[in-house]
PDB file of C-alpha atoms in Angstrom:
ATOM      1  CA  MET R1058      14.209  91.124 168.994  1.00 48.00           C
ATOM      2  CA  SER R1059      14.398  92.364 172.511  1.00 51.00           C
ATOM      3  CA  GLU R1060      12.171  90.951 175.138  1.00 47.00           C
ATOM      4  CA  ARG R1061      10.605  93.399 177.702  1.00 49.00           C
ATOM      5  CA  PRO R1062      10.163  92.499 181.305  1.00 58.00           C
ATOM      6  CA  GLY R1063       6.801  91.000 182.409  1.00 77.00           C
ATOM      7  CA  LEU R1064       6.710  87.863 180.072  1.00 83.00           C
ATOM      8  CA  ASN R1065       5.925  84.752 182.221  1.00 88.00           C
ATOM      9  CA  ALA R1066       7.854  81.512 181.607  1.00 89.00           C
ATOM     10  CA  ASP R1067       5.448  80.216 178.973  1.00 88.00           C
ATOM     11  CA  GLU R1068       5.568  83.447 177.036  1.00 87.00           C
ATOM     12  CA  LYS R1069       9.325  83.422 177.080  1.00 89.00           C
ATOM     13  CA  GLN R1070       9.344  79.855 175.969  1.00 91.00           C
ATOM     14  CA  VAL R1071       7.058  80.817 173.049  1.00 90.00           C
ATOM     15  CA  TRP R1072       9.321  83.756 172.266  1.00 90.00           C
ATOM     16  CA  THR R1073      12.489  81.476 172.225  1.00 92.00           C
ATOM     17  CA  TYR R1074      10.553  79.075 170.080  1.00 94.00           C
ATOM     18  CA  LEU R1075       9.657  81.872 167.654  1.00 94.00           C
ATOM     19  CA  LEU R1076      13.267  82.874 167.320  1.00 95.00           C
ATOM     20  CA  ASP R1077      14.250  79.191 166.571  1.00 97.00           C
ATOM     21  CA  VAL R1078      11.577  78.859 164.038  1.00 97.00           C
ATOM     22  CA  VAL R1079      12.603  82.057 162.250  1.00 97.00           C
ATOM     23  CA  LYS R1080      16.180  80.709 162.083  1.00 97.00           C
ATOM     24  CA  ASP R1081      14.982  77.427 160.697  1.00 97.00           C
ATOM     25  CA  TYR R1082      12.897  79.220 157.993  1.00 97.00           C
ATOM     26  CA  GLY R1083      15.938  81.186 157.074  1.00 97.00           C
ATOM     27  CA  ARG R1084      18.073  77.977 156.931  1.00 96.00           C
ATOM     28  CA  TYR R1085      15.501  76.378 154.549  1.00 97.00           C
ATOM     29  CA  LEU R1086      15.445  79.318 152.368  1.00 97.00           C
ATOM     30  CA  SER R1087      19.307  79.539 152.218  1.00 96.00           C
ATOM     31  CA  ASP R1088      19.257  75.974 150.699  1.00 95.00           C
ATOM     32  CA  ILE R1089      16.141  76.310 148.620  1.00 94.00           C
ATOM     33  CA  GLU R1090      17.732  74.736 145.502  1.00 94.00           C
ATOM     34  CA  ASN R1091      18.275  71.446 147.312  1.00 95.00           C
ATOM     35  CA  LEU R1092      15.105  71.017 149.518  1.00 94.00           C
ATOM     36  CA  GLY R1093      13.548  67.991 147.688  1.00 93.00           C
ATOM     37  CA  TYR R1094      10.804  66.415 149.723  1.00 94.00           C
ATOM     38  CA  SER R1095      11.374  68.883 152.624  1.00 95.00           C
ATOM     39  CA  ALA R1096      10.199  71.788 150.541  1.00 95.00           C
ATOM     40  CA  PRO R1097       6.653  71.947 152.032  1.00 96.00           C
ATOM     41  CA  ASN R1098       8.390  72.699 155.440  1.00 96.00           C
ATOM     42  CA  VAL R1099       9.087  76.150 154.155  1.00 97.00           C
ATOM     43  CA  LEU R1100       5.235  76.718 154.157  1.00 97.00           C
ATOM     44  CA  TYR R1101       4.673  75.221 157.599  1.00 97.00           C
ATOM     45  CA  TYR R1102       7.560  77.123 159.220  1.00 97.00           C
ATOM     46  CA  ARG R1103       6.116  80.267 157.664  1.00 97.00           C
ATOM     47  CA  ASP R1104       2.745  79.466 159.188  1.00 96.00           C
ATOM     48  CA  GLU R1105       4.266  78.865 162.674  1.00 95.00           C
ATOM     49  CA  ILE R1106       5.936  82.285 162.414  1.00 96.00           C
ATOM     50  CA  GLN R1107       2.760  83.981 161.510  1.00 96.00           C
ATOM     51  CA  GLU R1108       0.864  82.270 164.318  1.00 93.00           C
ATOM     52  CA  MET R1109       3.297  83.391 166.900  1.00 91.00           C
ATOM     53  CA  LEU R1110       3.617  86.981 165.556  1.00 91.00           C
ATOM     54  CA  GLU R1111      -0.131  87.222 165.804  1.00 91.00           C
ATOM     55  CA  GLU R1112      -0.022  85.892 169.281  1.00 87.00           C
ATOM     56  CA  PHE R1113       2.295  88.779 170.368  1.00 85.00           C
ATOM     57  CA  LYS R1114       0.783  91.307 168.172  1.00 86.00           C
ATOM     58  CA  GLY R1115      -0.185  94.376 170.202  1.00 84.00           C
ATOM     59  CA  ASP R1116       1.526  93.119 173.399  1.00 85.00           C
ATOM     60  CA  PRO R1117       3.431  96.151 174.679  1.00 85.00           C
ATOM     61  CA  ARG R1118       5.802  93.770 176.579  1.00 86.00           C
ATOM     62  CA  VAL R1119       7.353  92.484 173.334  1.00 84.00           C
ATOM     63  CA  ASP R1120       9.196  94.324 170.695  1.00 83.00           C
ATOM     64  CA  PHE R1121       9.373  92.124 167.598  1.00 82.00           C
ATOM     65  CA  ARG R1122      10.289  94.524 165.107  1.00 87.00           C
ATOM     66  CA  GLY R1123      13.704  92.904 164.664  1.00 90.00           C
ATOM     67  CA  VAL R1124      12.086  89.528 164.058  1.00 93.00           C
ATOM     68  CA  TRP R1125       9.520  91.077 161.671  1.00 92.00           C
ATOM     69  CA  THR R1126      12.380  92.715 159.772  1.00 95.00           C
ATOM     70  CA  GLN R1127      14.197  89.328 159.377  1.00 96.00           C
ATOM     71  CA  VAL R1128      10.963  87.569 158.494  1.00 97.00           C
ATOM     72  CA  LYS R1129      10.349  90.153 155.689  1.00 97.00           C
ATOM     73  CA  GLU R1130      13.723  89.584 154.302  1.00 98.00           C
ATOM     74  CA  PHE R1131      13.207  85.932 154.300  1.00 98.00           C
ATOM     75  CA  ASP R1132       9.765  86.429 152.531  1.00 98.00           C
ATOM     76  CA  GLU R1133      11.560  88.349 149.809  1.00 97.00           C
ATOM     77  CA  ILE R1134      13.926  85.349 149.316  1.00 97.00           C
ATOM     78  CA  LEU R1135      10.772  83.198 149.147  1.00 97.00           C
ATOM     79  CA  ARG R1136       9.073  85.363 146.568  1.00 96.00           C
ATOM     80  CA  ALA R1137      12.229  85.586 144.427  1.00 96.00           C
ATOM     81  CA  ASN R1138      12.490  81.787 144.452  1.00 96.00           C
ATOM     82  CA  GLN R1139       8.740  80.979 144.278  1.00 95.00           C
ATOM     83  CA  ASP R1140       9.085  79.278 140.732  1.00 94.00           C
ATOM     84  CA  LEU R1141      11.703  76.912 142.066  1.00 94.00           C
ATOM     85  CA  LEU R1142       9.648  76.020 145.330  1.00 95.00           C
ATOM     86  CA  VAL R1143       6.470  75.448 143.255  1.00 94.00           C
ATOM     87  CA  ARG R1144       8.316  73.204 140.809  1.00 92.00           C
ATOM     88  CA  THR R1145       9.908  71.286 143.820  1.00 94.00           C
ATOM     89  CA  ILE R1146       6.626  70.741 145.575  1.00 94.00           C
ATOM     90  CA  GLY R1147       4.520  70.497 142.440  1.00 92.00           C
ATOM     91  CA  HIS R1148       1.329  72.174 141.360  1.00 88.00           C
ATOM     92  CA  ALA R1149      -0.871  69.315 142.126  1.00 87.00           C
ATOM     93  CA  ASN R1150       0.657  68.918 145.583  1.00 92.00           C
ATOM     94  CA  PHE R1151      -0.049  72.514 146.301  1.00 89.00           C
ATOM     95  CA  LYS R1152      -3.743  71.854 145.725  1.00 89.00           C
ATOM     96  CA  GLN R1153      -3.664  68.986 148.077  1.00 92.00           C
ATOM     97  CA  TYR R1154      -1.938  71.155 150.793  1.00 92.00           C
ATOM     98  CA  HIS R1155      -4.682  73.681 150.304  1.00 89.00           C
ATOM     99  CA  VAL R1156      -7.489  71.070 150.929  1.00 91.00           C
ATOM    100  CA  MET R1157      -5.643  69.606 153.882  1.00 94.00           C
ATOM    101  CA  ASN R1158      -4.608  72.892 155.601  1.00 93.00           C
ATOM    102  CA  ASP R1159      -7.304  75.255 154.381  1.00 94.00           C
ATOM    103  CA  PRO R1160      -5.164  78.372 154.878  1.00 95.00           C
ATOM    104  CA  PRO R1161      -6.623  81.829 155.194  1.00 94.00           C
ATOM    105  CA  ARG R1162      -6.055  84.060 152.125  1.00 92.00           C
ATOM    106  CA  THR R1163      -3.737  86.237 154.232  1.00 94.00           C
ATOM    107  CA  HIS R1164      -1.222  83.389 154.311  1.00 96.00           C
ATOM    108  CA  TRP R1165       0.092  84.306 150.900  1.00 95.00           C
ATOM    109  CA  TRP R1166       2.750  81.646 150.809  1.00 95.00           C
ATOM    110  CA  TRP R1167       0.253  78.953 150.442  1.00 95.00           C
ATOM    111  CA  PHE R1168      -0.892  80.611 147.208  1.00 93.00           C
ATOM    112  CA  ILE R1169       2.168  81.252 145.373  1.00 93.00           C
ATOM    113  CA  ASN R1170       1.484  78.264 143.014  1.00 92.00           C
ATOM    114  CA  ARG R1171      -1.255  80.506 141.441  1.00 89.00           C
ATOM    115  CA  THR R1172       1.485  83.035 140.311  1.00 87.00           C
ATOM    116  CA  VAL R1173       3.678  80.351 138.657  1.00 85.00           C
ATOM    117  CA  ALA R1174       2.956  78.933 135.337  1.00 82.00           C
ATOM    118  CA  LYS R1175       1.951  75.276 135.222  1.00 80.00           C
ATOM    119  CA  PRO R1176       4.443  73.060 133.383  1.00 75.00           C
ATOM    120  CA  ALA R1177       3.622  71.754 129.938  1.00 72.00           C
ATOM    121  CA  PRO R1178       1.533  68.491 130.057  1.00 74.00           C
ATOM    122  CA  GLN R1179       3.647  65.361 129.501  1.00 72.00           C
ATOM    123  CA  PRO R1180       2.622  63.136 126.522  1.00 69.00           C
ATOM    124  CA  GLY R1181       0.676  60.146 127.296  1.00 74.00           C
ATOM    125  CA  TRP R1182       2.497  56.882 127.905  1.00 70.00           C
ATOM    126  CA  TRP R1183       1.413  55.636 124.455  1.00 70.00           C
ATOM    127  CA  GLN R1184       3.359  58.328 122.854  1.00 67.00           C
ATOM    128  CA  PHE R1185       6.741  57.253 124.299  1.00 64.00           C
ATOM    129  CA  TRP R1186       8.299  57.206 120.900  1.00 66.00           C
ATOM    130  CA  LYS R1187       7.666  61.007 120.269  1.00 61.00           C
ATOM    131  CA  LYS R1188      10.255  63.449 121.243  1.00 58.00           C
ATOM    132  CA  PRO R1189       8.404  66.123 123.391  1.00 56.00           C
ATOM    133  CA  ASP R1190      10.528  68.961 121.965  1.00 62.00           C
ATOM    134  CA  ILE R1191       9.620  68.497 118.364  1.00 61.00           C
ATOM    135  CA  THR R1192       6.322  68.623 116.606  1.00 65.00           C
ATOM    136  CA  THR R1193       5.090  66.397 113.788  1.00 66.00           C
ATOM    137  CA  ALA R1194       5.050  69.546 111.476  1.00 68.00           C
ATOM    138  CA  GLN R1195       8.715  70.244 112.357  1.00 68.00           C
ATOM    139  CA  LEU R1196       9.698  66.697 111.689  1.00 66.00           C
ATOM    140  CA  LEU R1197       8.004  66.628 108.247  1.00 72.00           C
ATOM    141  CA  GLU R1198       9.634  69.968 107.386  1.00 74.00           C
ATOM    142  CA  ALA R1199      13.060  68.495 108.273  1.00 70.00           C
ATOM    143  CA  GLN R1200      12.381  65.423 106.157  1.00 70.00           C
ATOM    144  CA  GLU R1201      11.226  67.402 103.265  1.00 72.00           C
ATOM    145  CA  ALA R1202      14.246  69.878 103.416  1.00 67.00           C
ATOM    146  CA  GLY R1203      16.859  67.343 104.088  1.00 58.00           C
ATOM    147  CA  GLY R1204      16.542  64.395 101.884  1.00 51.00           C
ATOM    148  CA  GLY R1205      14.318  62.120 100.039  1.00 50.00           C
ATOM    149  CA  GLU R1206      14.372  62.403  96.296  1.00 52.00           C
ATOM    150  CA  ASP R1207      17.571  64.362  95.854  1.00 50.00           C
ATOM    151  CA  GLY R1208      19.786  61.713  97.711  1.00 52.00           C
ATOM    152  CA  GLY R1209      20.226  63.600 100.915  1.00 51.00           C
ATOM    153  CA  ASP R1210      20.712  61.839 104.116  1.00 54.00           C
ATOM    154  CA  GLY R1211      18.056  63.498 106.095  1.00 52.00           C
ATOM    155  CA  LEU R1212      20.689  65.732 107.911  1.00 54.00           C
ATOM    156  CA  GLY R1213      20.750  68.307 105.154  1.00 55.00           C
ATOM    157  CA  VAL R1214      23.874  66.830 103.574  1.00 55.00           C
ATOM    158  CA  SER R1215      23.298  65.943  99.951  1.00 60.00           C
ATOM    159  CA  GLU R1216      26.979  65.772  98.713  1.00 64.00           C
ATOM    160  CA  ALA R1217      29.744  63.186  99.454  1.00 62.00           C
ATOM    161  CA  PRO R1218      32.545  64.586 101.480  1.00 62.00           C
ATOM    162  CA  VAL R1219      35.439  65.948  99.447  1.00 66.00           C
ATOM    163  CA  GLU R1220      38.449  63.584  99.323  1.00 67.00           C
ATOM    164  CA  GLY R1221      41.218  64.170 101.838  1.00 63.00           C
ATOM    165  CA  HIS R1222      38.812  65.668 104.361  1.00 59.00           C
ATOM    166  CA  SER R1223      37.215  63.907 107.244  1.00 55.00           C
TER     167      SER R1223
END
């Protein structure tokens, strides 16, 4: 993270900004479970970092190995939590961000939604009475097994409780 002599005032300002953005990127990732609507900022911060690293790339006056190491560590945190980030942002929203930002393929963070399974589709509004976690076949099996003609109560109990027990 050391800066070598020879940077002009504007370059020093960009370098300082890069360090601030890396800190913010890390701060967002440290609270990734609670980002809510600010979750897309992770993608935008990572973009800013990449843009500035490319600006300084090959410049012998700047040694950004420390910054790069820190960014790689943060990227590993992002990759480890990509399911959570994609769920928070939403698959459909990722598609909108692709259209709006048109990120290059080298910016992998914009494409993590392609490695995360899409959520199961929600039942239509007209199926509000159906439980999403049980199928009709499972319901029929439960009804056949637990009651009906033998006097059961549908819960698998067909005998009255023994006296003295509650």
